[in-house]
Amino acid sequence: MNAYEADLAYIHDTGFTRFVNRAAPGLLRLLWQKGIRKGLVVDAGCGSGVWARVLTDHGYAALGIDISRAMIRLARQHAPAAKFRIGSFLDAELPNCDAVTSIGECVNYAFDPQSGLASLARFFHRVYAALRAGGIFVFDIVEPGQAPNGEIQKRFLEGPDWAILLEVREDRKRKMLERRIVSFRRTGTLYRRTEEIHRLHLYTSAQLMAELKLAGFEAQALSGYGRFRFAPAHAVLVARKPAAAVLT
Ligand SMILES: C[S@@+](CC[C@H](N)C(=O)[O-])C[C@H]1O[C@@H](n2cnc3c(N)ncnc32)[C@H](O)[C@@H]1O
């Protein structure tokens, strides 16, 4: 499965960063509310580095991890004060940190062949171990109920120098979402066609809350980041390592 290669990374960066831009004020407020006003934030699935840039502009150190080389290339340009690593956050070494974030359904993606609930649960344990007491782990998810079972939904999206044909199909039995993305990006006077298929595991917030608690976190589910409210079947999970953390 290809994962945000050069053209789709460019299209994501120029056309689909509204989500993270709308999420950022609420995310910053969450950090402040939890007393995290400085320190290191690890962004798992950092994409083109929009959130990492907001973090460094607000005095945090940021480490972004992404499986897409093309996304990391863009991130290094957008957030030069942050550090970045190419790789899967599911098995990346995590430094000691004050917060971990993952914005834009990253934990749902099946790009990494080892992805799935068991692997995600192991990741939650590793995040817990990396966080300082009182540190937080914030991420958003897409849940089952995106599309009628088996039915293919088609959409067309465009920008000044690109267009996307999108097919979305949900398999309720396998709890998977599939997005077939045919993209056209202008290069000179022509448009280059590329195709990616993104598969996502669909988890419920209750399922992931249970795993977070098993890892030792205090967790709550929210319906958006601050004033930015989500459509149904999406959620934000906020997990806090207790101040007097119990060793697991
Ligand atoms: C929808 S994009 C969101 C990017 C960015 N957080 C944003 O909000 O603009 C999902 C990102 O997660 C990354 N991703 C998915 N699975 C990953 C994994 N196992 N390890 C690292 N990155 C992953 C993708 O490459 C992609 O950049």
mmCIF file of C-alpha atoms and ligand atoms in Angstrom:
data_model
loop_
_atom_site.group_PDB
_atom_site.id
_atom_site.type_symbol
_atom_site.label_atom_id
_atom_site.label_comp_id
_atom_site.label_asym_id
_atom_site.label_seq_id
_atom_site.Cartn_x
_atom_site.Cartn_y
_atom_site.Cartn_z
ATOM 1 C CA MET A 1 0.000 0.000 0.000
ATOM 2 C CA ASN A 2 1.556 3.370 -0.924
ATOM 3 C CA ALA A 3 1.322 6.024 1.753
ATOM 4 C CA TYR A 4 1.217 9.686 0.785
ATOM 5 C CA GLU A 5 3.783 9.677 -1.974
ATOM 6 C CA ALA A 6 4.986 13.000 -3.410
ATOM 7 C CA ASP A 7 1.831 14.137 -5.252
ATOM 8 C CA LEU A 8 -0.685 13.142 -2.586
ATOM 9 C CA ALA A 9 1.542 14.592 0.152
ATOM 10 C CA TYR A 10 1.595 17.875 -1.795
ATOM 11 C CA ILE A 11 -2.192 17.762 -2.248
ATOM 12 C CA HIS A 12 -2.718 16.992 1.439
ATOM 13 C CA ASP A 13 -0.488 19.907 2.371
ATOM 14 C CA THR A 14 -2.096 22.428 0.021
ATOM 15 C CA GLY A 15 -5.715 21.253 0.244
ATOM 16 C CA PHE A 16 -6.337 19.242 3.399
ATOM 17 C CA THR A 17 -4.637 20.981 6.318
ATOM 18 C CA ARG A 18 -7.812 22.824 7.300
ATOM 19 C CA PHE A 19 -8.494 20.040 9.801
ATOM 20 C CA VAL A 20 -5.207 20.438 11.685
ATOM 21 C CA ASN A 21 -5.391 24.235 11.440
ATOM 22 C CA ARG A 22 -8.861 24.192 13.027
ATOM 23 C CA ALA A 23 -7.703 21.672 15.629
ATOM 24 C CA ALA A 24 -4.591 23.631 16.685
ATOM 25 C CA PRO A 25 -6.182 26.313 18.946
ATOM 26 C CA GLY A 26 -8.119 23.669 20.907
ATOM 27 C CA LEU A 27 -5.040 21.475 21.145
ATOM 28 C CA LEU A 28 -2.918 24.323 22.482
ATOM 29 C CA ARG A 29 -5.601 25.115 25.048
ATOM 30 C CA LEU A 30 -5.645 21.457 26.123
ATOM 31 C CA LEU A 31 -1.876 21.510 26.664
ATOM 32 C CA TRP A 32 -2.116 24.725 28.676
ATOM 33 C CA GLN A 33 -5.069 23.443 30.751
ATOM 34 C CA LYS A 34 -3.010 20.394 31.688
ATOM 35 C CA GLY A 35 -0.103 22.627 32.746
ATOM 36 C CA ILE A 36 2.078 21.760 29.741
ATOM 37 C CA ARG A 37 3.431 25.167 28.655
ATOM 38 C CA LYS A 38 6.854 24.000 27.488
ATOM 39 C CA GLY A 39 8.794 20.807 26.887
ATOM 40 C CA LEU A 40 8.797 18.161 24.168
ATOM 41 C CA VAL A 41 5.719 17.165 22.207
ATOM 42 C CA VAL A 42 5.947 14.087 19.970
ATOM 43 C CA ASP A 43 3.568 14.249 17.010
ATOM 44 C CA ALA A 44 2.806 10.759 15.686
ATOM 45 C CA GLY A 45 1.735 10.980 12.037
ATOM 46 C CA CYS A 46 2.955 14.574 11.750
ATOM 47 C CA GLY A 47 2.178 14.827 8.032
ATOM 48 C CA SER A 48 3.546 18.023 6.491
ATOM 49 C CA GLY A 49 4.405 19.528 9.886
ATOM 50 C CA VAL A 50 1.611 22.085 10.326
ATOM 51 C CA TRP A 51 1.055 21.235 13.999
ATOM 52 C CA ALA A 52 4.803 20.881 14.650
ATOM 53 C CA ARG A 53 5.206 24.453 13.367
ATOM 54 C CA VAL A 54 2.466 25.719 15.691
ATOM 55 C CA LEU A 55 4.204 23.945 18.578
ATOM 56 C CA THR A 56 7.643 25.430 17.902
ATOM 57 C CA ASP A 57 6.088 28.880 17.363
ATOM 58 C CA HIS A 58 4.608 28.545 20.868
ATOM 59 C CA GLY A 59 7.863 27.625 22.586
ATOM 60 C CA TYR A 60 7.626 23.817 22.573
ATOM 61 C CA ALA A 61 10.193 21.418 21.183
ATOM 62 C CA ALA A 62 8.579 19.095 18.650
ATOM 63 C CA LEU A 63 9.480 15.715 17.210
ATOM 64 C CA GLY A 64 7.350 14.582 14.271
ATOM 65 C CA ILE A 65 7.230 10.980 13.124
ATOM 66 C CA ASP A 66 5.661 9.961 9.839
ATOM 67 C CA ILE A 67 5.779 6.888 7.638
ATOM 68 C CA SER A 68 5.677 9.028 4.473
ATOM 69 C CA ARG A 69 9.057 10.280 3.249
ATOM 70 C CA ALA A 70 7.310 12.933 1.111
ATOM 71 C CA MET A 71 5.374 14.267 4.116
ATOM 72 C CA ILE A 72 8.560 14.502 6.173
ATOM 73 C CA ARG A 73 10.269 16.396 3.344
ATOM 74 C CA LEU A 74 7.478 19.008 3.462
ATOM 75 C CA ALA A 75 7.471 19.039 7.271
ATOM 76 C CA ARG A 76 11.183 19.875 7.381
ATOM 77 C CA GLN A 77 10.477 22.918 5.180
ATOM 78 C CA HIS A 78 7.425 24.078 7.156
ATOM 79 C CA ALA A 79 8.788 23.575 10.663
ATOM 80 C CA PRO A 80 12.575 24.004 10.539
ATOM 81 C CA ALA A 81 12.833 24.322 14.327
ATOM 82 C CA ALA A 82 11.267 20.882 14.850
ATOM 83 C CA LYS A 83 12.908 17.477 14.482
ATOM 84 C CA PHE A 84 11.473 14.800 12.230
ATOM 85 C CA ARG A 85 11.861 11.083 11.673
ATOM 86 C CA ILE A 86 10.626 8.828 8.907
ATOM 87 C CA GLY A 87 9.085 5.627 10.218
ATOM 88 C CA SER A 88 6.053 4.017 11.753
ATOM 89 C CA PHE A 89 5.128 5.427 15.136
ATOM 90 C CA LEU A 90 3.876 1.933 15.988
ATOM 91 C CA ASP A 91 7.452 0.784 16.521
ATOM 92 C CA ALA A 92 9.439 4.047 16.672
ATOM 93 C CA GLU A 93 11.543 4.669 19.738
ATOM 94 C CA LEU A 94 9.824 7.389 21.753
ATOM 95 C CA PRO A 95 11.897 9.879 23.753
ATOM 96 C CA ASN A 96 10.864 11.024 27.216
ATOM 97 C CA CYS A 97 8.330 13.766 26.580
ATOM 98 C CA ASP A 98 5.594 15.980 27.995
ATOM 99 C CA ALA A 99 2.872 15.192 25.459
ATOM 100 C CA VAL A 100 2.150 12.976 22.477
ATOM 101 C CA THR A 101 -0.325 14.025 19.809
ATOM 102 C CA SER A 102 -1.690 12.328 16.698
ATOM 103 C CA ILE A 103 -3.954 14.496 14.585
ATOM 104 C CA GLY A 104 -6.105 13.487 11.616
ATOM 105 C CA GLU A 105 -7.016 9.826 12.162
ATOM 106 C CA CYS A 106 -3.369 8.683 12.021
ATOM 107 C CA VAL A 107 -3.934 5.836 14.494
ATOM 108 C CA ASN A 108 -6.603 4.378 12.189
ATOM 109 C CA TYR A 109 -4.326 3.957 9.176
ATOM 110 C CA ALA A 110 -3.240 0.477 8.076
ATOM 111 C CA PHE A 111 -0.120 1.649 6.211
ATOM 112 C CA ASP A 112 2.084 -0.279 8.608
ATOM 113 C CA PRO A 113 1.448 -4.023 8.050
ATOM 114 C CA GLN A 114 1.602 -4.576 11.824
ATOM 115 C CA SER A 115 -1.241 -2.072 12.403
ATOM 116 C CA GLY A 116 -4.378 -3.202 14.241
ATOM 117 C CA LEU A 117 -5.798 -3.105 17.733
ATOM 118 C CA ALA A 118 -3.088 -5.237 19.379
ATOM 119 C CA SER A 119 -0.314 -3.119 17.907
ATOM 120 C CA LEU A 120 -2.096 0.104 18.830
ATOM 121 C CA ALA A 121 -2.538 -1.138 22.399
ATOM 122 C CA ARG A 122 1.225 -1.802 22.568
ATOM 123 C CA PHE A 123 1.805 1.730 21.255
ATOM 124 C CA PHE A 124 -0.401 3.119 24.064
ATOM 125 C CA HIS A 125 1.829 1.338 26.608
ATOM 126 C CA ARG A 126 4.949 2.807 24.986
ATOM 127 C CA VAL A 127 3.449 6.295 24.965
ATOM 128 C CA TYR A 128 2.627 5.868 28.649
ATOM 129 C CA ALA A 129 6.219 4.860 29.393
ATOM 130 C CA ALA A 130 7.626 7.834 27.423
ATOM 131 C CA LEU A 131 5.398 10.467 29.057
ATOM 132 C CA ARG A 132 6.318 12.206 32.250
ATOM 133 C CA ALA A 133 3.822 11.965 35.111
ATOM 134 C CA GLY A 134 0.994 14.401 34.314
ATOM 135 C CA GLY A 135 1.809 14.263 30.582
ATOM 136 C CA ILE A 136 -0.956 13.822 28.027
ATOM 137 C CA PHE A 137 -1.616 11.813 24.890
ATOM 138 C CA VAL A 138 -4.210 13.370 22.561
ATOM 139 C CA PHE A 139 -5.432 11.885 19.316
ATOM 140 C CA ASP A 140 -8.513 11.721 17.143
ATOM 141 C CA ILE A 141 -10.140 8.757 15.472
ATOM 142 C CA VAL A 142 -12.630 7.841 12.839
ATOM 143 C CA GLU A 143 -15.221 5.327 14.051
ATOM 144 C CA PRO A 144 -17.472 2.778 12.319
ATOM 145 C CA GLY A 145 -20.448 4.360 10.538
ATOM 146 C CA GLN A 146 -18.708 6.358 7.786
ATOM 147 C CA ALA A 147 -20.672 4.865 4.907
ATOM 148 C CA PRO A 148 -23.451 2.307 4.388
ATOM 149 C CA ASN A 149 -21.939 -1.181 4.471
ATOM 150 C CA GLY A 150 -20.326 -2.156 1.165
ATOM 151 C CA GLU A 151 -21.715 0.836 -0.739
ATOM 152 C CA ILE A 152 -19.176 2.887 -2.708
ATOM 153 C CA GLN A 153 -19.437 6.634 -2.135
ATOM 154 C CA LYS A 154 -17.803 8.833 -4.744
ATOM 155 C CA ARG A 155 -16.557 12.389 -4.374
ATOM 156 C CA PHE A 156 -14.666 14.846 -6.503
ATOM 157 C CA LEU A 157 -12.385 17.473 -4.952
ATOM 158 C CA GLU A 158 -10.208 20.063 -6.617
ATOM 159 C CA GLY A 159 -7.608 22.755 -5.965
ATOM 160 C CA PRO A 160 -5.849 25.276 -8.195
ATOM 161 C CA ASP A 161 -3.372 22.714 -9.544
ATOM 162 C CA TRP A 162 -4.823 19.357 -8.579
ATOM 163 C CA ALA A 163 -7.979 17.257 -8.600
ATOM 164 C CA ILE A 164 -8.951 14.138 -6.717
ATOM 165 C CA LEU A 165 -11.453 11.412 -7.488
ATOM 166 C CA LEU A 166 -12.308 9.658 -4.250
ATOM 167 C CA GLU A 167 -14.126 6.389 -3.630
ATOM 168 C CA VAL A 168 -14.958 5.431 -0.053
ATOM 169 C CA ARG A 169 -16.193 2.041 1.029
ATOM 170 C CA GLU A 170 -16.789 0.683 4.532
ATOM 171 C CA ASP A 171 -16.636 -3.000 5.355
ATOM 172 C CA ARG A 172 -18.620 -3.228 8.591
ATOM 173 C CA LYS A 173 -17.795 -6.891 9.131
ATOM 174 C CA ARG A 174 -14.033 -6.390 8.899
ATOM 175 C CA LYS A 175 -14.320 -2.942 10.547
ATOM 176 C CA MET A 176 -12.263 -1.368 7.785
ATOM 177 C CA LEU A 177 -12.628 1.752 5.680
ATOM 178 C CA GLU A 178 -11.099 1.922 2.225
ATOM 179 C CA ARG A 179 -10.392 5.154 0.362
ATOM 180 C CA ARG A 180 -9.336 4.846 -3.258
ATOM 181 C CA ILE A 181 -7.760 8.148 -4.232
ATOM 182 C CA VAL A 182 -7.026 8.932 -7.853
ATOM 183 C CA SER A 183 -5.152 12.206 -7.985
ATOM 184 C CA PHE A 184 -4.150 14.505 -10.813
ATOM 185 C CA ARG A 185 -1.431 17.070 -10.143
ATOM 186 C CA ARG A 186 -0.358 19.690 -12.646
ATOM 187 C CA THR A 187 3.254 19.403 -13.730
ATOM 188 C CA GLY A 188 3.990 22.050 -16.385
ATOM 189 C CA THR A 189 1.160 21.946 -18.913
ATOM 190 C CA LEU A 190 0.133 18.369 -18.122
ATOM 191 C CA TYR A 191 -1.503 16.602 -15.182
ATOM 192 C CA ARG A 192 0.145 13.531 -13.652
ATOM 193 C CA ARG A 193 -2.195 10.767 -12.502
ATOM 194 C CA THR A 194 -1.403 8.711 -9.406
ATOM 195 C CA GLU A 195 -3.474 6.326 -7.390
ATOM 196 C CA GLU A 196 -3.325 5.347 -3.742
ATOM 197 C CA ILE A 197 -5.546 3.055 -1.715
ATOM 198 C CA HIS A 198 -5.702 3.905 1.962
ATOM 199 C CA ARG A 199 -7.119 1.323 4.343
ATOM 200 C CA LEU A 200 -8.115 2.346 7.843
ATOM 201 C CA HIS A 201 -9.056 0.233 10.849
ATOM 202 C CA LEU A 202 -12.276 1.481 12.399
ATOM 203 C CA TYR A 203 -12.203 1.573 16.179
ATOM 204 C CA THR A 204 -14.863 2.838 18.568
ATOM 205 C CA SER A 205 -13.865 5.363 21.205
ATOM 206 C CA ALA A 206 -15.116 2.912 23.887
ATOM 207 C CA GLN A 207 -12.732 0.250 22.565
ATOM 208 C CA LEU A 208 -9.734 2.608 22.643
ATOM 209 C CA MET A 209 -10.697 4.155 25.998
ATOM 210 C CA ALA A 210 -10.591 0.639 27.464
ATOM 211 C CA GLU A 211 -7.100 0.066 25.989
ATOM 212 C CA LEU A 212 -5.886 3.456 27.270
ATOM 213 C CA LYS A 213 -7.087 2.606 30.770
ATOM 214 C CA LEU A 214 -5.376 -0.781 30.588
ATOM 215 C CA ALA A 215 -2.137 1.067 29.749
ATOM 216 C CA GLY A 216 -2.562 3.126 32.936
ATOM 217 C CA PHE A 217 -4.067 6.349 31.552
ATOM 218 C CA GLU A 218 -6.987 8.394 32.827
ATOM 219 C CA ALA A 219 -8.940 8.935 29.612
ATOM 220 C CA GLN A 220 -11.890 10.894 28.295
ATOM 221 C CA ALA A 221 -13.549 11.152 24.892
ATOM 222 C CA LEU A 222 -14.456 14.548 23.405
ATOM 223 C CA SER A 223 -16.406 15.430 20.290
ATOM 224 C CA GLY A 224 -13.813 17.841 18.903
ATOM 225 C CA TYR A 225 -10.846 20.064 19.620
ATOM 226 C CA GLY A 226 -12.106 23.099 21.552
ATOM 227 C CA ARG A 227 -14.661 24.941 19.423
ATOM 228 C CA PHE A 228 -13.903 22.726 16.431
ATOM 229 C CA ARG A 229 -16.662 20.088 16.637
ATOM 230 C CA PHE A 230 -16.513 16.871 14.639
ATOM 231 C CA ALA A 231 -19.034 15.188 12.388
ATOM 232 C CA PRO A 232 -20.654 12.064 13.905
ATOM 233 C CA ALA A 233 -18.489 8.917 14.179
ATOM 234 C CA HIS A 234 -15.304 10.853 14.938
ATOM 235 C CA ALA A 235 -13.862 11.491 18.397
ATOM 236 C CA VAL A 236 -10.926 12.980 20.250
ATOM 237 C CA LEU A 237 -9.399 10.916 23.029
ATOM 238 C CA VAL A 238 -7.492 12.705 25.767
ATOM 239 C CA ALA A 239 -5.387 10.424 27.939
ATOM 240 C CA ARG A 240 -3.417 11.639 30.927
ATOM 241 C CA LYS A 241 -0.676 9.824 32.755
ATOM 242 C CA PRO A 242 -1.626 10.263 36.412
ATOM 243 C CA ALA A 243 0.568 12.713 38.313
ATOM 244 C CA ALA A 244 1.511 9.984 40.781
ATOM 245 C CA ALA A 245 1.907 7.380 38.064
ATOM 246 C CA VAL A 246 1.501 3.725 38.892
ATOM 247 C CA LEU A 247 4.272 1.630 37.307
ATOM 248 C CA THR A 248 2.845 -0.885 34.801
HETATM 249 C C1 LIG B 1 -4.557 12.327 7.363
HETATM 250 S S1 LIG B 1 -2.818 12.492 7.511
HETATM 251 C C2 LIG B 1 -2.694 13.674 8.838
HETATM 252 C C3 LIG B 1 -1.361 14.371 8.838
HETATM 253 C C4 LIG B 1 -1.175 15.487 9.866
HETATM 254 N N1 LIG B 1 -1.252 14.992 11.224
HETATM 255 C C5 LIG B 1 -2.189 16.553 9.627
HETATM 256 O O1 LIG B 1 -3.126 16.652 10.435
HETATM 257 O O2 LIG B 1 -2.064 17.287 8.636
HETATM 258 C C6 LIG B 1 -2.354 10.982 8.309
HETATM 259 C C7 LIG B 1 -0.850 10.877 8.474
HETATM 260 O O3 LIG B 1 -0.530 9.733 9.264
HETATM 261 C C8 LIG B 1 0.615 9.127 8.715
HETATM 262 N N2 LIG B 1 0.648 7.735 9.198
HETATM 263 C C9 LIG B 1 -0.305 6.795 9.101
HETATM 264 N N3 LIG B 1 0.085 5.661 9.691
HETATM 265 C C10 LIG B 1 1.306 5.906 10.229
HETATM 266 C C11 LIG B 1 2.231 5.132 10.999
HETATM 267 N N4 LIG B 1 1.965 3.872 11.360
HETATM 268 N N5 LIG B 1 3.377 5.714 11.384
HETATM 269 C C12 LIG B 1 3.678 7.001 11.018
HETATM 270 N N6 LIG B 1 2.848 7.767 10.286
HETATM 271 C C13 LIG B 1 1.671 7.229 9.905
HETATM 272 C C14 LIG B 1 0.437 9.298 7.224
HETATM 273 O O4 LIG B 1 1.620 9.107 6.487
HETATM 274 C C15 LIG B 1 -0.102 10.717 7.157
HETATM 275 O O5 LIG B 1 0.917 11.665 7.066
#
